[in-house]
Amino acid sequence: YWNGLNDTGYPINVSLALPDGFVAEPIGWPAPERQVSPGEILDHVYYERVTLLVPLRVPNEALPGGEVVIRGKVDWLACRTACVPGKADLELRLQVVQSAGTPGTPGDPEAAALFAEARKRLPVAWEEAEGAIRWSWRDRFLVLEAPGARSLAFYPLAECAALDSPLRDGASEADTLRLALAGEAGPTDPVAGVLAITRDEKRIDYYSLSLPQPER
């Protein structure tokens, strides 16, 4: 399960124990997919596997050639016809190196491919769309437009303003998506989530949105 809005289940939980001076940045969650189940149940999930990216800040006193040990606990829930909780205790030993390549890219080709695949699904700020996304409020409807797109999907974060029907309104087989606010939506809550824009069969762009509600 993704760490956004879900009708069932709970998201992957990662707890790390790091060496002194090392700091973990917020987890990079790749964009999920919509899962609609009988009974009008909407979840946002990952199929088969997912790679969560956790950037680490390395202290200046960590000298090249030294070894560090990173330990972690991971809990998750995996479902098909039934849901099965899982957990694991993990340990990773890494050597401190002075990297001349792209930061955060492992030297092992197989691991590097996993990182690259996950980064393709990381949403970027919608401002980076350079005008390819337009948004406007029409009464209590947020209208998202991506001219020329084949389809749009919106994945609400947990802190998103209450929407009238994420299941009904959260996907569109066109270049326009209309999200209706629910009556109980707090007036200061933003509409926050990930917008997936399908351009063609080989390209889907992901953008993070946090848009304020109009003044009432």
mmCIF file with all atom_site columns, C-alpha atoms in Angstrom:
data_model
loop_
_atom_site.group_PDB
_atom_site.id
_atom_site.type_symbol
_atom_site.label_atom_id
_atom_site.label_alt_id
_atom_site.label_comp_id
_atom_site.label_asym_id
_atom_site.label_entity_id
_atom_site.label_seq_id
_atom_site.pdbx_PDB_ins_code
_atom_site.Cartn_x
_atom_site.Cartn_y
_atom_site.Cartn_z
_atom_site.occupancy
_atom_site.B_iso_or_equiv
_atom_site.pdbx_formal_charge
_atom_site.auth_seq_id
_atom_site.auth_comp_id
_atom_site.auth_asym_id
_atom_site.auth_atom_id
_atom_site.pdbx_PDB_model_num
ATOM 1   C CA . TYR A 1 1   ? 0.000   0.000   0.000   1.00 0.00 ? 1   TYR A CA 1
ATOM 2   C CA . TRP A 1 2   ? 1.050   3.573   -0.803  1.00 0.00 ? 2   TRP A CA 1
ATOM 3   C CA . ASN A 1 3   ? 1.334   6.131   1.997   1.00 0.00 ? 3   ASN A CA 1
ATOM 4   C CA . GLY A 1 4   ? -1.619  8.151   0.667   1.00 0.00 ? 4   GLY A CA 1
ATOM 5   C CA . LEU A 1 5   ? -5.375  7.770   0.827   1.00 0.00 ? 5   LEU A CA 1
ATOM 6   C CA . ASN A 1 6   ? -6.619  4.167   1.054   1.00 0.00 ? 6   ASN A CA 1
ATOM 7   C CA . ASP A 1 7   ? -9.934  2.640   2.041   1.00 0.00 ? 7   ASP A CA 1
ATOM 8   C CA . THR A 1 8   ? -8.241  -0.469  3.459   1.00 0.00 ? 8   THR A CA 1
ATOM 9   C CA . GLY A 1 9   ? -4.821  -1.674  4.569   1.00 0.00 ? 9   GLY A CA 1
ATOM 10  C CA . TYR A 1 10  ? -1.862  0.367   5.758   1.00 0.00 ? 10  TYR A CA 1
ATOM 11  C CA . PRO A 1 11  ? 1.251   1.682   4.034   1.00 0.00 ? 11  PRO A CA 1
ATOM 12  C CA . ILE A 1 12  ? 4.730   0.221   4.182   1.00 0.00 ? 12  ILE A CA 1
ATOM 13  C CA . ASN A 1 13  ? 6.495   1.322   7.366   1.00 0.00 ? 13  ASN A CA 1
ATOM 14  C CA . VAL A 1 14  ? 10.275  1.730   7.430   1.00 0.00 ? 14  VAL A CA 1
ATOM 15  C CA . SER A 1 15  ? 12.226  2.349   10.637  1.00 0.00 ? 15  SER A CA 1
ATOM 16  C CA . LEU A 1 16  ? 16.008  2.869   10.359  1.00 0.00 ? 16  LEU A CA 1
ATOM 17  C CA . ALA A 1 17  ? 18.842  2.720   12.876  1.00 0.00 ? 17  ALA A CA 1
ATOM 18  C CA . LEU A 1 18  ? 21.725  4.783   11.493  1.00 0.00 ? 18  LEU A CA 1
ATOM 19  C CA . PRO A 1 19  ? 25.322  5.364   12.585  1.00 0.00 ? 19  PRO A CA 1
ATOM 20  C CA . ASP A 1 20  ? 26.033  8.547   14.537  1.00 0.00 ? 20  ASP A CA 1
ATOM 21  C CA . GLY A 1 21  ? 25.889  11.623  12.361  1.00 0.00 ? 21  GLY A CA 1
ATOM 22  C CA . PHE A 1 22  ? 23.991  10.007  9.499   1.00 0.00 ? 22  PHE A CA 1
ATOM 23  C CA . VAL A 1 23  ? 20.549  11.485  8.756   1.00 0.00 ? 23  VAL A CA 1
ATOM 24  C CA . ALA A 1 24  ? 17.764  9.921   6.694   1.00 0.00 ? 24  ALA A CA 1
ATOM 25  C CA . GLU A 1 25  ? 15.776  12.256  4.461   1.00 0.00 ? 25  GLU A CA 1
ATOM 26  C CA . PRO A 1 26  ? 12.036  11.629  3.877   1.00 0.00 ? 26  PRO A CA 1
ATOM 27  C CA . ILE A 1 27  ? 11.289  8.484   1.897   1.00 0.00 ? 27  ILE A CA 1
ATOM 28  C CA . GLY A 1 28  ? 10.798  8.905   -1.833  1.00 0.00 ? 28  GLY A CA 1
ATOM 29  C CA . TRP A 1 29  ? 7.532   7.103   -2.605  1.00 0.00 ? 29  TRP A CA 1
ATOM 30  C CA . PRO A 1 30  ? 7.079   6.143   -6.257  1.00 0.00 ? 30  PRO A CA 1
ATOM 31  C CA . ALA A 1 31  ? 3.637   6.870   -7.677  1.00 0.00 ? 31  ALA A CA 1
ATOM 32  C CA . PRO A 1 32  ? 1.165   4.025   -7.038  1.00 0.00 ? 32  PRO A CA 1
ATOM 33  C CA . GLU A 1 33  ? -1.715  2.677   -9.109  1.00 0.00 ? 33  GLU A CA 1
ATOM 34  C CA . ARG A 1 34  ? -5.445  2.781   -8.417  1.00 0.00 ? 34  ARG A CA 1
ATOM 35  C CA . GLN A 1 35  ? -6.979  -0.470  -7.166  1.00 0.00 ? 35  GLN A CA 1
ATOM 36  C CA . VAL A 1 36  ? -10.782 -0.588  -7.271  1.00 0.00 ? 36  VAL A CA 1
ATOM 37  C CA . SER A 1 37  ? -12.342 -3.553  -5.479  1.00 0.00 ? 37  SER A CA 1
ATOM 38  C CA . PRO A 1 38  ? -15.950 -4.758  -5.213  1.00 0.00 ? 38  PRO A CA 1
ATOM 39  C CA . GLY A 1 39  ? -18.016 -2.610  -2.873  1.00 0.00 ? 39  GLY A CA 1
ATOM 40  C CA . GLU A 1 40  ? -16.586 0.649   -4.257  1.00 0.00 ? 40  GLU A CA 1
ATOM 41  C CA . ILE A 1 41  ? -13.349 0.256   -2.329  1.00 0.00 ? 41  ILE A CA 1
ATOM 42  C CA . LEU A 1 42  ? -10.480 2.422   -3.570  1.00 0.00 ? 42  LEU A CA 1
ATOM 43  C CA . ASP A 1 43  ? -6.865  1.808   -2.638  1.00 0.00 ? 43  ASP A CA 1
ATOM 44  C CA . HIS A 1 44  ? -3.568  3.075   -4.034  1.00 0.00 ? 44  HIS A CA 1
ATOM 45  C CA . VAL A 1 45  ? -1.105  0.222   -4.254  1.00 0.00 ? 45  VAL A CA 1
ATOM 46  C CA . TYR A 1 46  ? 2.012   -1.248  -5.793  1.00 0.00 ? 46  TYR A CA 1
ATOM 47  C CA . TYR A 1 47  ? 1.839   -4.436  -7.836  1.00 0.00 ? 47  TYR A CA 1
ATOM 48  C CA . GLU A 1 48  ? 4.444   -7.196  -7.465  1.00 0.00 ? 48  GLU A CA 1
ATOM 49  C CA . ARG A 1 49  ? 7.241   -5.008  -6.029  1.00 0.00 ? 49  ARG A CA 1
ATOM 50  C CA . VAL A 1 50  ? 8.237   -1.466  -5.120  1.00 0.00 ? 50  VAL A CA 1
ATOM 51  C CA . THR A 1 51  ? 11.542  0.296   -4.429  1.00 0.00 ? 51  THR A CA 1
ATOM 52  C CA . LEU A 1 52  ? 11.391  3.025   -1.779  1.00 0.00 ? 52  LEU A CA 1
ATOM 53  C CA . LEU A 1 53  ? 14.244  5.516   -1.976  1.00 0.00 ? 53  LEU A CA 1
ATOM 54  C CA . VAL A 1 54  ? 15.736  6.841   1.275   1.00 0.00 ? 54  VAL A CA 1
ATOM 55  C CA . PRO A 1 55  ? 18.403  9.528   0.744   1.00 0.00 ? 55  PRO A CA 1
ATOM 56  C CA . LEU A 1 56  ? 21.053  9.645   3.458   1.00 0.00 ? 56  LEU A CA 1
ATOM 57  C CA . ARG A 1 57  ? 23.084  12.654  4.514   1.00 0.00 ? 57  ARG A CA 1
ATOM 58  C CA . VAL A 1 58  ? 26.633  11.564  5.330   1.00 0.00 ? 58  VAL A CA 1
ATOM 59  C CA . PRO A 1 59  ? 28.552  13.499  8.017   1.00 0.00 ? 59  PRO A CA 1
ATOM 60  C CA . ASN A 1 60  ? 31.797  15.232  7.067   1.00 0.00 ? 60  ASN A CA 1
ATOM 61  C CA . GLU A 1 61  ? 33.747  13.074  9.504   1.00 0.00 ? 61  GLU A CA 1
ATOM 62  C CA . ALA A 1 62  ? 32.833  9.872   7.613   1.00 0.00 ? 62  ALA A CA 1
ATOM 63  C CA . LEU A 1 63  ? 36.124  9.211   5.863   1.00 0.00 ? 63  LEU A CA 1
ATOM 64  C CA . PRO A 1 64  ? 36.370  7.326   2.554   1.00 0.00 ? 64  PRO A CA 1
ATOM 65  C CA . GLY A 1 65  ? 37.313  3.706   3.100   1.00 0.00 ? 65  GLY A CA 1
ATOM 66  C CA . GLY A 1 66  ? 35.354  3.325   6.333   1.00 0.00 ? 66  GLY A CA 1
ATOM 67  C CA . GLU A 1 67  ? 32.432  0.941   6.708   1.00 0.00 ? 67  GLU A CA 1
ATOM 68  C CA . VAL A 1 68  ? 29.011  1.809   8.066   1.00 0.00 ? 68  VAL A CA 1
ATOM 69  C CA . VAL A 1 69  ? 26.174  -0.486  9.087   1.00 0.00 ? 69  VAL A CA 1
ATOM 70  C CA . ILE A 1 70  ? 22.572  0.536   8.438   1.00 0.00 ? 70  ILE A CA 1
ATOM 71  C CA . ARG A 1 71  ? 19.852  -1.468  10.134  1.00 0.00 ? 71  ARG A CA 1
ATOM 72  C CA . GLY A 1 72  ? 16.143  -1.281  9.552   1.00 0.00 ? 72  GLY A CA 1
ATOM 73  C CA . LYS A 1 73  ? 12.766  -2.766  10.320  1.00 0.00 ? 73  LYS A CA 1
ATOM 74  C CA . VAL A 1 74  ? 10.113  -2.937  7.610   1.00 0.00 ? 74  VAL A CA 1
ATOM 75  C CA . ASP A 1 75  ? 6.415   -3.784  7.990   1.00 0.00 ? 75  ASP A CA 1
ATOM 76  C CA . TRP A 1 76  ? 3.927   -4.154  5.147   1.00 0.00 ? 76  TRP A CA 1
ATOM 77  C CA . LEU A 1 77  ? 0.610   -5.629  4.112   1.00 0.00 ? 77  LEU A CA 1
ATOM 78  C CA . ALA A 1 78  ? 0.291   -7.590  0.862   1.00 0.00 ? 78  ALA A CA 1
ATOM 79  C CA . CYS A 1 79  ? -3.096  -8.574  -0.528  1.00 0.00 ? 79  CYS A CA 1
ATOM 80  C CA . ARG A 1 80  ? -4.559  -10.657 -3.310  1.00 0.00 ? 80  ARG A CA 1
ATOM 81  C CA . THR A 1 81  ? -7.524  -12.829 -2.409  1.00 0.00 ? 81  THR A CA 1
ATOM 82  C CA . ALA A 1 82  ? -6.565  -12.296 1.248   1.00 0.00 ? 82  ALA A CA 1
ATOM 83  C CA . CYS A 1 83  ? -4.250  -9.881  3.049   1.00 0.00 ? 83  CYS A CA 1
ATOM 84  C CA . VAL A 1 84  ? -1.041  -11.087 4.682   1.00 0.00 ? 84  VAL A CA 1
ATOM 85  C CA . PRO A 1 85  ? 1.083   -8.867  6.946   1.00 0.00 ? 85  PRO A CA 1
ATOM 86  C CA . GLY A 1 86  ? 4.851   -9.133  6.635   1.00 0.00 ? 86  GLY A CA 1
ATOM 87  C CA . LYS A 1 87  ? 7.905   -7.809  8.409   1.00 0.00 ? 87  LYS A CA 1
ATOM 88  C CA . ALA A 1 88  ? 11.660  -8.033  8.104   1.00 0.00 ? 88  ALA A CA 1
ATOM 89  C CA . ASP A 1 89  ? 14.788  -6.997  9.980   1.00 0.00 ? 89  ASP A CA 1
ATOM 90  C CA . LEU A 1 90  ? 17.382  -5.748  7.517   1.00 0.00 ? 90  LEU A CA 1
ATOM 91  C CA . GLU A 1 91  ? 21.078  -4.957  7.667   1.00 0.00 ? 91  GLU A CA 1
ATOM 92  C CA . LEU A 1 92  ? 23.211  -3.286  5.025   1.00 0.00 ? 92  LEU A CA 1
ATOM 93  C CA . ARG A 1 93  ? 26.971  -2.788  5.196   1.00 0.00 ? 93  ARG A CA 1
ATOM 94  C CA . LEU A 1 94  ? 28.334  -0.045  2.996   1.00 0.00 ? 94  LEU A CA 1
ATOM 95  C CA . GLN A 1 95  ? 31.759  1.381   2.386   1.00 0.00 ? 95  GLN A CA 1
ATOM 96  C CA . VAL A 1 96  ? 32.173  5.135   2.416   1.00 0.00 ? 96  VAL A CA 1
ATOM 97  C CA . VAL A 1 97  ? 33.507  6.247   -0.964  1.00 0.00 ? 97  VAL A CA 1
ATOM 98  C CA . GLN A 1 98  ? 34.193  9.532   -2.682  1.00 0.00 ? 98  GLN A CA 1
ATOM 99  C CA . SER A 1 99  ? 31.734  9.340   -5.545  1.00 0.00 ? 99  SER A CA 1
ATOM 100 C CA . ALA A 1 100 ? 32.498  10.945  -8.871  1.00 0.00 ? 100 ALA A CA 1
ATOM 101 C CA . GLY A 1 101 ? 29.203  9.925   -10.475 1.00 0.00 ? 101 GLY A CA 1
ATOM 102 C CA . THR A 1 102 ? 25.591  10.860  -9.905  1.00 0.00 ? 102 THR A CA 1
ATOM 103 C CA . PRO A 1 103 ? 24.869  11.143  -6.165  1.00 0.00 ? 103 PRO A CA 1
ATOM 104 C CA . GLY A 1 104 ? 22.871  8.216   -4.862  1.00 0.00 ? 104 GLY A CA 1
ATOM 105 C CA . THR A 1 105 ? 23.659  5.904   -7.770  1.00 0.00 ? 105 THR A CA 1
ATOM 106 C CA . PRO A 1 106 ? 25.085  2.516   -6.700  1.00 0.00 ? 106 PRO A CA 1
ATOM 107 C CA . GLY A 1 107 ? 28.020  1.057   -8.562  1.00 0.00 ? 107 GLY A CA 1
ATOM 108 C CA . ASP A 1 108 ? 26.370  -2.339  -8.946  1.00 0.00 ? 108 ASP A CA 1
ATOM 109 C CA . PRO A 1 109 ? 24.543  -2.348  -12.339 1.00 0.00 ? 109 PRO A CA 1
ATOM 110 C CA . GLU A 1 110 ? 21.594  -4.412  -11.085 1.00 0.00 ? 110 GLU A CA 1
ATOM 111 C CA . ALA A 1 111 ? 21.031  -2.105  -8.115  1.00 0.00 ? 111 ALA A CA 1
ATOM 112 C CA . ALA A 1 112 ? 21.500  0.957   -10.317 1.00 0.00 ? 112 ALA A CA 1
ATOM 113 C CA . ALA A 1 113 ? 18.726  -0.316  -12.608 1.00 0.00 ? 113 ALA A CA 1
ATOM 114 C CA . LEU A 1 114 ? 16.367  -0.658  -9.624  1.00 0.00 ? 114 LEU A CA 1
ATOM 115 C CA . PHE A 1 115 ? 17.149  2.923   -8.558  1.00 0.00 ? 115 PHE A CA 1
ATOM 116 C CA . ALA A 1 116 ? 16.569  4.218   -12.092 1.00 0.00 ? 116 ALA A CA 1
ATOM 117 C CA . GLU A 1 117 ? 13.234  2.397   -12.382 1.00 0.00 ? 117 GLU A CA 1
ATOM 118 C CA . ALA A 1 118 ? 12.028  3.814   -9.063  1.00 0.00 ? 118 ALA A CA 1
ATOM 119 C CA . ARG A 1 119 ? 13.124  7.360   -9.911  1.00 0.00 ? 119 ARG A CA 1
ATOM 120 C CA . LYS A 1 120 ? 11.007  7.300   -13.086 1.00 0.00 ? 120 LYS A CA 1
ATOM 121 C CA . ARG A 1 121 ? 7.905   7.030   -10.885 1.00 0.00 ? 121 ARG A CA 1
ATOM 122 C CA . LEU A 1 122 ? 8.929   9.681   -8.351  1.00 0.00 ? 122 LEU A CA 1
ATOM 123 C CA . PRO A 1 123 ? 6.598   12.680  -8.729  1.00 0.00 ? 123 PRO A CA 1
ATOM 124 C CA . VAL A 1 124 ? 8.171   16.087  -9.289  1.00 0.00 ? 124 VAL A CA 1
ATOM 125 C CA . ALA A 1 125 ? 6.676   19.443  -8.355  1.00 0.00 ? 125 ALA A CA 1
ATOM 126 C CA . TRP A 1 126 ? 3.895   20.437  -10.722 1.00 0.00 ? 126 TRP A CA 1
ATOM 127 C CA . GLU A 1 127 ? 5.667   23.750  -11.353 1.00 0.00 ? 127 GLU A CA 1
ATOM 128 C CA . GLU A 1 128 ? 8.269   21.768  -13.287 1.00 0.00 ? 128 GLU A CA 1
ATOM 129 C CA . ALA A 1 129 ? 5.594   20.890  -15.854 1.00 0.00 ? 129 ALA A CA 1
ATOM 130 C CA . GLU A 1 130 ? 6.410   24.275  -17.452 1.00 0.00 ? 130 GLU A CA 1
ATOM 131 C CA . GLY A 1 131 ? 2.823   25.150  -18.229 1.00 0.00 ? 131 GLY A CA 1
ATOM 132 C CA . ALA A 1 132 ? 1.773   21.644  -19.304 1.00 0.00 ? 132 ALA A CA 1
ATOM 133 C CA . ILE A 1 133 ? -0.664  21.520  -16.343 1.00 0.00 ? 133 ILE A CA 1
ATOM 134 C CA . ARG A 1 134 ? -3.427  24.071  -15.798 1.00 0.00 ? 134 ARG A CA 1
ATOM 135 C CA . TRP A 1 135 ? -5.692  24.231  -12.781 1.00 0.00 ? 135 TRP A CA 1
ATOM 136 C CA . SER A 1 136 ? -8.680  26.333  -11.831 1.00 0.00 ? 136 SER A CA 1
ATOM 137 C CA . TRP A 1 137 ? -11.576 26.371  -9.394  1.00 0.00 ? 137 TRP A CA 1
ATOM 138 C CA . ARG A 1 138 ? -15.143 26.300  -10.634 1.00 0.00 ? 138 ARG A CA 1
ATOM 139 C CA . ASP A 1 139 ? -17.306 26.614  -7.562  1.00 0.00 ? 139 ASP A CA 1
ATOM 140 C CA . ARG A 1 140 ? -16.269 23.584  -5.444  1.00 0.00 ? 140 ARG A CA 1
ATOM 141 C CA . PHE A 1 141 ? -14.690 21.716  -8.347  1.00 0.00 ? 141 PHE A CA 1
ATOM 142 C CA . LEU A 1 142 ? -10.936 21.705  -8.930  1.00 0.00 ? 142 LEU A CA 1
ATOM 143 C CA . VAL A 1 143 ? -10.376 21.341  -12.667 1.00 0.00 ? 143 VAL A CA 1
ATOM 144 C CA . LEU A 1 144 ? -6.999  19.918  -13.751 1.00 0.00 ? 144 LEU A CA 1
ATOM 145 C CA . GLU A 1 145 ? -6.046  20.096  -17.406 1.00 0.00 ? 145 GLU A CA 1
ATOM 146 C CA . ALA A 1 146 ? -3.090  18.624  -19.302 1.00 0.00 ? 146 ALA A CA 1
ATOM 147 C CA . PRO A 1 147 ? -3.763  19.471  -22.961 1.00 0.00 ? 147 PRO A CA 1
ATOM 148 C CA . GLY A 1 148 ? -3.079  16.558  -25.297 1.00 0.00 ? 148 GLY A CA 1
ATOM 149 C CA . ALA A 1 149 ? -2.894  13.899  -22.574 1.00 0.00 ? 149 ALA A CA 1
ATOM 150 C CA . ARG A 1 150 ? -4.522  10.515  -23.173 1.00 0.00 ? 150 ARG A CA 1
ATOM 151 C CA . SER A 1 151 ? -5.656  10.139  -19.562 1.00 0.00 ? 151 SER A CA 1
ATOM 152 C CA . LEU A 1 152 ? -5.243  11.580  -16.068 1.00 0.00 ? 152 LEU A CA 1
ATOM 153 C CA . ALA A 1 153 ? -5.326  10.041  -12.597 1.00 0.00 ? 153 ALA A CA 1
ATOM 154 C CA . PHE A 1 154 ? -5.154  11.711  -9.196  1.00 0.00 ? 154 PHE A CA 1
ATOM 155 C CA . TYR A 1 155 ? -3.847  9.910   -6.110  1.00 0.00 ? 155 TYR A CA 1
ATOM 156 C CA . PRO A 1 156 ? -4.796  11.869  -2.934  1.00 0.00 ? 156 PRO A CA 1
ATOM 157 C CA . LEU A 1 157 ? -2.377  12.095  -0.048  1.00 0.00 ? 157 LEU A CA 1
ATOM 158 C CA . ALA A 1 158 ? -3.636  11.389  3.459   1.00 0.00 ? 158 ALA A CA 1
ATOM 159 C CA . GLU A 1 159 ? -3.657  15.142  4.242   1.00 0.00 ? 159 GLU A CA 1
ATOM 160 C CA . CYS A 1 160 ? -5.679  16.011  1.123   1.00 0.00 ? 160 CYS A CA 1
ATOM 161 C CA . ALA A 1 161 ? -8.870  18.002  1.597   1.00 0.00 ? 161 ALA A CA 1
ATOM 162 C CA . ALA A 1 162 ? -11.858 15.678  1.730   1.00 0.00 ? 162 ALA A CA 1
ATOM 163 C CA . LEU A 1 163 ? -13.065 14.881  -1.778  1.00 0.00 ? 163 LEU A CA 1
ATOM 164 C CA . ASP A 1 164 ? -16.646 14.010  -2.645  1.00 0.00 ? 164 ASP A CA 1
ATOM 165 C CA . SER A 1 165 ? -15.732 10.818  -4.536  1.00 0.00 ? 165 SER A CA 1
ATOM 166 C CA . PRO A 1 166 ? -12.063 9.999   -5.234  1.00 0.00 ? 166 PRO A CA 1
ATOM 167 C CA . LEU A 1 167 ? -13.228 6.709   -6.771  1.00 0.00 ? 167 LEU A CA 1
ATOM 168 C CA . ARG A 1 168 ? -15.569 8.380   -9.266  1.00 0.00 ? 168 ARG A CA 1
ATOM 169 C CA . ASP A 1 169 ? -13.559 11.535  -9.960  1.00 0.00 ? 169 ASP A CA 1
ATOM 170 C CA . GLY A 1 170 ? -9.978  10.335  -9.522  1.00 0.00 ? 170 GLY A CA 1
ATOM 171 C CA . ALA A 1 171 ? -9.408  9.060   -13.075 1.00 0.00 ? 171 ALA A CA 1
ATOM 172 C CA . SER A 1 172 ? -10.305 10.394  -16.519 1.00 0.00 ? 172 SER A CA 1
ATOM 173 C CA . GLU A 1 173 ? -9.850  8.965   -20.006 1.00 0.00 ? 173 GLU A CA 1
ATOM 174 C CA . ALA A 1 174 ? -9.308  12.495  -21.309 1.00 0.00 ? 174 ALA A CA 1
ATOM 175 C CA . ASP A 1 175 ? -7.009  15.459  -20.705 1.00 0.00 ? 175 ASP A CA 1
ATOM 176 C CA . THR A 1 176 ? -9.267  17.030  -18.056 1.00 0.00 ? 176 THR A CA 1
ATOM 177 C CA . LEU A 1 177 ? -10.046 15.886  -14.498 1.00 0.00 ? 177 LEU A CA 1
ATOM 178 C CA . ARG A 1 178 ? -12.681 17.404  -12.178 1.00 0.00 ? 178 ARG A CA 1
ATOM 179 C CA . LEU A 1 179 ? -12.318 16.836  -8.423  1.00 0.00 ? 179 LEU A CA 1
ATOM 180 C CA . ALA A 1 180 ? -15.294 17.813  -6.260  1.00 0.00 ? 180 ALA A CA 1
ATOM 181 C CA . LEU A 1 181 ? -14.719 18.887  -2.664  1.00 0.00 ? 181 LEU A CA 1
ATOM 182 C CA . ALA A 1 182 ? -16.797 17.128  -0.035  1.00 0.00 ? 182 ALA A CA 1
ATOM 183 C CA . GLY A 1 183 ? -19.039 19.144  2.245   1.00 0.00 ? 183 GLY A CA 1
ATOM 184 C CA . GLU A 1 184 ? -16.833 18.351  5.261   1.00 0.00 ? 184 GLU A CA 1
ATOM 185 C CA . ALA A 1 185 ? -13.612 19.552  3.607   1.00 0.00 ? 185 ALA A CA 1
ATOM 186 C CA . GLY A 1 186 ? -11.749 21.888  5.946   1.00 0.00 ? 186 GLY A CA 1
ATOM 187 C CA . PRO A 1 187 ? -11.475 25.375  4.411   1.00 0.00 ? 187 PRO A CA 1
ATOM 188 C CA . THR A 1 188 ? -7.694  25.518  4.854   1.00 0.00 ? 188 THR A CA 1
ATOM 189 C CA . ASP A 1 189 ? -6.906  21.960  3.726   1.00 0.00 ? 189 ASP A CA 1
ATOM 190 C CA . PRO A 1 190 ? -5.083  21.837  0.381   1.00 0.00 ? 190 PRO A CA 1
ATOM 191 C CA . VAL A 1 191 ? -5.905  19.455  -2.414  1.00 0.00 ? 191 VAL A CA 1
ATOM 192 C CA . ALA A 1 192 ? -2.717  17.439  -2.146  1.00 0.00 ? 192 ALA A CA 1
ATOM 193 C CA . GLY A 1 193 ? -1.629  14.371  -4.047  1.00 0.00 ? 193 GLY A CA 1
ATOM 194 C CA . VAL A 1 194 ? 0.017   13.002  -7.157  1.00 0.00 ? 194 VAL A CA 1
ATOM 195 C CA . LEU A 1 195 ? -1.226  13.646  -10.687 1.00 0.00 ? 195 LEU A CA 1
ATOM 196 C CA . ALA A 1 196 ? -0.365  10.968  -13.264 1.00 0.00 ? 196 ALA A CA 1
ATOM 197 C CA . ILE A 1 197 ? -0.466  12.161  -16.871 1.00 0.00 ? 197 ILE A CA 1
ATOM 198 C CA . THR A 1 198 ? -0.441  9.473   -19.550 1.00 0.00 ? 198 THR A CA 1
ATOM 199 C CA . ARG A 1 199 ? 1.040   10.985  -22.699 1.00 0.00 ? 199 ARG A CA 1
ATOM 200 C CA . ASP A 1 200 ? 1.281   7.824   -24.787 1.00 0.00 ? 200 ASP A CA 1
ATOM 201 C CA . GLU A 1 201 ? 1.808   4.074   -24.370 1.00 0.00 ? 201 GLU A CA 1
ATOM 202 C CA . LYS A 1 202 ? 5.414   4.555   -23.229 1.00 0.00 ? 202 LYS A CA 1
ATOM 203 C CA . ARG A 1 203 ? 5.268   7.765   -21.224 1.00 0.00 ? 203 ARG A CA 1
ATOM 204 C CA . ILE A 1 204 ? 3.556   8.627   -17.958 1.00 0.00 ? 204 ILE A CA 1
ATOM 205 C CA . ASP A 1 205 ? 4.581   11.785  -16.089 1.00 0.00 ? 205 ASP A CA 1
ATOM 206 C CA . TYR A 1 206 ? 4.017   12.165  -12.345 1.00 0.00 ? 206 TYR A CA 1
ATOM 207 C CA . TYR A 1 207 ? 3.627   15.482  -10.533 1.00 0.00 ? 207 TYR A CA 1
ATOM 208 C CA . SER A 1 208 ? 3.041   16.341  -6.893  1.00 0.00 ? 208 SER A CA 1
ATOM 209 C CA . LEU A 1 209 ? 0.300   18.881  -6.232  1.00 0.00 ? 209 LEU A CA 1
ATOM 210 C CA . SER A 1 210 ? -0.658  20.898  -3.165  1.00 0.00 ? 210 SER A CA 1
ATOM 211 C CA . LEU A 1 211 ? -3.199  23.486  -4.252  1.00 0.00 ? 211 LEU A CA 1
ATOM 212 C CA . PRO A 1 212 ? -5.037  25.867  -1.919  1.00 0.00 ? 212 PRO A CA 1
ATOM 213 C CA . GLN A 1 213 ? -8.795  26.049  -1.886  1.00 0.00 ? 213 GLN A CA 1
ATOM 214 C CA . PRO A 1 214 ? -10.416 29.210  -3.194  1.00 0.00 ? 214 PRO A CA 1
ATOM 215 C CA . GLU A 1 215 ? -11.468 31.868  -0.735  1.00 0.00 ? 215 GLU A CA 1
ATOM 216 C CA . ARG A 1 216 ? -15.085 31.518  0.304   1.00 0.00 ? 216 ARG A CA 1
#
